Amino acid sequence: MLTQRLILTGDEAQDKQLIQQAAAIIRAGGLVAFPTETVYGLGADALNPEAVRRIFLVKGRPAWDPLIVHVDTPEGIFRYTHAERALVEPLIRAFMPGPLTLVLPKREMISDIVTAGRDTVAIRIPLHPVARALIRYSQTPIAAPSANKFGRPSPTTADHVLDDLNGEIEAVLDAGQTPMGVESTILDMTTQPPTLLRPGGVPKEAIEAVIGTLRSLGQPIAEGEALPAPGLSARHYAPSARVLLCAPTPEAFYGTLVDALSQYGFVGAMRPKGWRVPQSPRLQVFEWGAWGDWETLAQRLFLGLRALEQAPTHAIVCPLPPEEGLARAVRDRLLRASQPPKS
Ligand code: TXA
Ligand code: MG
């Protein structure tokens, strides 16, 4: 199969035509990768079980790991879930459209394939105008995981999508780099209080300011273990190189790089602005951004991991962000990416 790259240039009429072309593919049961404000998604008609089944096939995603359904209006949330209005309306008002996903009791028309047999469905309203137009023109909700092979870093450019899925999907809508770079925050609304299943684009603190203290999950669960909440496998988002984390100080970063160079052939550095690195022809540096500028560091996280693995490198050294605000999402992805593969 030839994967079409539909390049959006900002020319309104032309972009509209390309998005409509992509929508026609979705309606016909095909797969289209598209930009959201977080990462690129791999979309299919959420009401077409055969189309959704193909997402699992091309991603190599286990059938137990359910998908997020994307809708373009709050009404979509009530159409496909049994959401209690009083419970979700404050969140909709505060954060939607945007990078917040709610897990809610599903309605009949959402098939077991989307939800991996669960009676809940994860649902969100993306903010990216291309994602919203695609949903609108498709006239159907769109089921979409991140558009990477299972376990790999999420794609933040159309090139990343094609690196993983070229020849396996009908098209990718290319609107350049995604603005946030980390996935949506996932909140399980079926517990009291709601449970934070995955930190993401909307910080936990911002949600707590609206609905009060959340329940948090403890440790990530080991790969392949029975999952109380799916998609929380310890190892995830991992490039082919080992990810080595260090304390977030210039000294620890420098020292960990020296150690890594003594143990691995080629080494990558996710370098915060101005931090020192050892001189070595075997060291590849990715200029990550200013430490503390979490918007930039989040946006460039997967970009850096993918660039360094392709350099290529055997190990990537990266300082670990603190557990607060948007940094929490970056920290979560790095902790998972650094888990050694199960042998
Ligand atoms: O920002 C995002 O959320 C991106 C863009 C494309 O929207 N999507 C994304 O999808 O990150 P994915 O499939 O890579 O991650 C979705 C996570 C998975 O960990 C999955 O297990 C969890 O959501 N999930 C889906 N349905 C669920 C459910 N009913 N209950 C609990 N977790 C669920
Ligand atoms: Mg994913």
Short mmCIF file of C-alpha atoms in Angstrom, two decimals, residues 114-284:
data_model
loop_
_atom_site.label_atom_id
_atom_site.label_comp_id
_atom_site.label_asym_id
_atom_site.label_seq_id
_atom_site.Cartn_x
_atom_site.Cartn_y
_atom_site.Cartn_z
CA VAL A 114 -12.60 0.00 20.79
CA THR A 115 -12.80 -0.52 24.56
CA ALA A 116 -11.03 -3.91 24.71
CA GLY A 117 -14.15 -5.43 26.21
CA ARG A 118 -14.50 -2.84 28.95
CA ASP A 119 -17.78 -1.19 29.80
CA THR A 120 -16.03 2.19 29.86
CA VAL A 121 -14.72 4.29 27.00
CA ALA A 122 -11.97 6.93 26.95
CA ILE A 123 -13.15 10.04 25.12
CA ARG A 124 -11.78 13.49 24.34
CA ILE A 125 -12.29 16.62 22.23
CA PRO A 126 -9.01 17.56 20.55
CA LEU A 127 -8.08 21.23 20.20
CA HIS A 128 -6.07 21.02 16.98
CA PRO A 129 -8.08 22.57 14.12
CA VAL A 130 -7.05 19.80 11.69
CA ALA A 131 -8.22 17.08 14.08
CA ARG A 132 -11.52 18.88 14.62
CA ALA A 133 -12.11 19.42 10.91
CA LEU A 134 -11.32 15.76 10.22
CA ILE A 135 -13.88 14.59 12.79
CA ARG A 136 -16.46 17.04 11.47
CA TYR A 137 -16.04 16.07 7.81
CA SER A 138 -15.95 12.35 8.67
CA GLN A 139 -19.32 12.76 10.44
CA THR A 140 -18.35 10.02 12.86
CA PRO A 141 -16.31 9.77 16.06
CA ILE A 142 -12.69 8.80 15.40
CA ALA A 143 -10.91 6.12 17.42
CA ALA A 144 -7.21 6.92 17.58
CA PRO A 145 -4.20 5.80 19.56
CA SER A 146 -0.89 7.59 19.07
CA ALA A 147 0.35 6.82 15.53
CA ASN A 148 3.46 4.83 16.49
CA LYS A 149 4.25 1.13 16.62
CA PHE A 150 3.24 -0.21 20.04
CA GLY A 151 5.72 0.69 22.78
CA ARG A 152 7.64 3.28 20.71
CA PRO A 153 7.90 7.03 21.38
CA SER A 154 4.78 8.85 20.21
CA PRO A 155 5.03 10.72 16.89
CA THR A 156 5.12 14.51 16.96
CA THR A 157 5.75 14.95 13.21
CA ALA A 158 4.42 13.27 10.07
CA ASP A 159 7.96 11.94 9.46
CA HIS A 160 7.78 10.05 12.77
CA VAL A 161 4.46 8.54 11.67
CA LEU A 162 5.94 7.42 8.36
CA ASP A 163 9.08 6.04 10.07
CA ASP A 164 6.80 3.61 11.94
CA LEU A 165 3.82 3.07 9.62
CA ASN A 166 4.74 3.90 6.01
CA GLY A 167 3.03 1.51 3.62
CA GLU A 168 0.60 0.27 6.28
CA ILE A 169 -1.94 3.10 6.40
CA GLU A 170 -3.80 4.99 3.70
CA ALA A 171 -2.70 8.54 4.53
CA VAL A 172 -1.13 10.98 6.93
CA LEU A 173 -2.29 14.58 7.24
CA ASP A 174 0.95 16.54 7.64
CA ALA A 175 0.55 19.80 9.58
CA GLY A 176 4.11 19.93 10.92
CA GLN A 177 5.07 19.49 14.55
CA THR A 178 2.35 19.01 17.16
CA PRO A 179 2.27 21.89 19.66
CA MET A 180 2.27 20.02 23.02
CA GLY A 181 4.34 16.93 22.29
CA VAL A 182 3.02 14.80 25.17
CA GLU A 183 -0.31 12.96 25.21
CA SER A 184 -3.52 13.94 26.92
CA THR A 185 -4.13 13.58 30.64
CA ILE A 186 -6.41 10.57 31.30
CA LEU A 187 -8.93 10.79 34.11
CA ASP A 188 -11.09 7.85 35.18
CA MET A 189 -14.45 9.38 36.07
CA THR A 190 -15.93 6.07 37.26
CA THR A 191 -14.16 6.27 40.64
CA GLN A 192 -14.91 8.65 43.47
CA PRO A 193 -12.84 10.80 43.51
CA PRO A 194 -11.74 10.48 39.85
CA THR A 195 -8.42 8.70 39.29
CA LEU A 196 -5.51 10.17 37.37
CA LEU A 197 -4.57 7.28 35.04
CA ARG A 198 -1.96 9.13 32.97
CA PRO A 199 -0.42 12.58 33.55
CA GLY A 200 -0.48 14.63 30.35
CA GLY A 201 -1.11 17.98 28.73
CA VAL A 202 -3.49 19.24 31.42
CA PRO A 203 -1.59 19.33 34.74
CA LYS A 204 -3.08 17.47 37.72
CA GLU A 205 -2.94 20.70 39.74
CA ALA A 206 -5.18 22.48 37.19
CA ILE A 207 -7.79 19.70 37.38
CA GLU A 208 -7.69 19.65 41.17
CA ALA A 209 -8.34 23.39 41.20
CA VAL A 210 -11.65 22.65 39.44
CA ILE A 211 -12.92 19.38 40.99
CA GLY A 212 -10.82 18.80 44.10
CA THR A 213 -8.21 16.20 45.03
CA LEU A 214 -7.76 13.31 42.59
CA ARG A 215 -6.90 9.73 43.31
CA SER A 216 -3.50 8.77 41.93
CA LEU A 217 -2.25 5.38 40.86
CA GLY A 218 0.82 4.01 42.59
CA GLN A 219 3.65 2.40 40.70
CA PRO A 220 3.57 1.57 37.00
CA ILE A 221 2.63 -2.03 36.36
CA ALA A 222 5.10 -4.50 34.82
CA GLU A 223 4.76 -5.27 31.11
CA GLY A 224 2.27 -8.02 30.31
CA GLU A 225 0.91 -8.20 33.87
CA ALA A 226 -2.87 -8.16 34.27
CA LEU A 227 -3.70 -4.47 34.16
CA PRO A 228 -6.27 -2.92 36.51
CA ALA A 229 -6.15 0.03 34.15
CA PRO A 230 -4.81 -0.73 30.69
CA GLY A 231 -1.98 1.01 28.92
CA LEU A 232 0.02 1.50 32.06
CA SER A 233 2.71 -1.02 31.17
CA ALA A 234 5.94 -0.02 32.85
CA ARG A 235 7.89 -0.03 29.58
CA HIS A 236 6.47 2.28 26.94
CA TYR A 237 7.47 5.24 24.75
CA ALA A 238 10.89 3.60 24.40
CA PRO A 239 13.39 4.30 21.62
CA SER A 240 15.67 1.46 20.49
CA ALA A 241 18.55 2.88 22.57
CA ARG A 242 18.63 2.45 26.36
CA VAL A 243 17.39 5.54 28.21
CA LEU A 244 19.58 6.43 31.22
CA LEU A 245 18.05 8.92 33.65
CA CYS A 246 20.00 11.16 35.97
CA ALA A 247 19.32 13.72 38.66
CA PRO A 248 18.41 17.14 37.20
CA THR A 249 21.69 18.93 37.87
CA PRO A 250 24.44 19.85 35.39
CA GLU A 251 26.96 17.88 37.48
CA ALA A 252 24.92 14.65 37.54
CA PHE A 253 24.24 15.01 33.80
CA TYR A 254 27.94 15.41 33.01
CA GLY A 255 28.93 12.49 35.25
CA THR A 256 26.28 10.17 33.80
CA LEU A 257 27.46 11.00 30.28
CA VAL A 258 31.05 10.16 31.21
CA ASP A 259 29.90 6.81 32.66
CA ALA A 260 27.73 6.06 29.63
CA LEU A 261 30.63 6.78 27.24
CA SER A 262 32.72 4.22 29.11
CA GLN A 263 30.01 1.57 28.78
CA TYR A 264 28.29 2.18 25.44
CA GLY A 265 29.62 2.73 21.91
CA PHE A 266 27.53 5.72 20.83
CA VAL A 267 25.81 7.90 23.39
CA GLY A 268 23.09 10.53 23.05
CA ALA A 269 22.50 13.52 25.32
CA MET A 270 19.13 15.22 25.86
CA ARG A 271 20.87 18.45 26.74
CA PRO A 272 19.23 21.28 28.67
CA LYS A 273 20.36 24.66 27.42
CA GLY A 274 23.85 25.58 28.59
CA TRP A 275 24.60 22.29 30.42
CA ARG A 276 28.13 20.97 29.87
CA VAL A 277 28.84 17.71 28.01
CA PRO A 278 32.11 15.75 27.70
CA GLN A 279 34.03 16.06 24.43
CA SER A 280 33.74 12.82 22.45
CA PRO A 281 33.31 11.84 18.80
CA ARG A 282 30.96 9.14 20.11
CA LEU A 283 28.58 11.66 21.69
CA GLN A 284 25.49 13.01 19.87
#
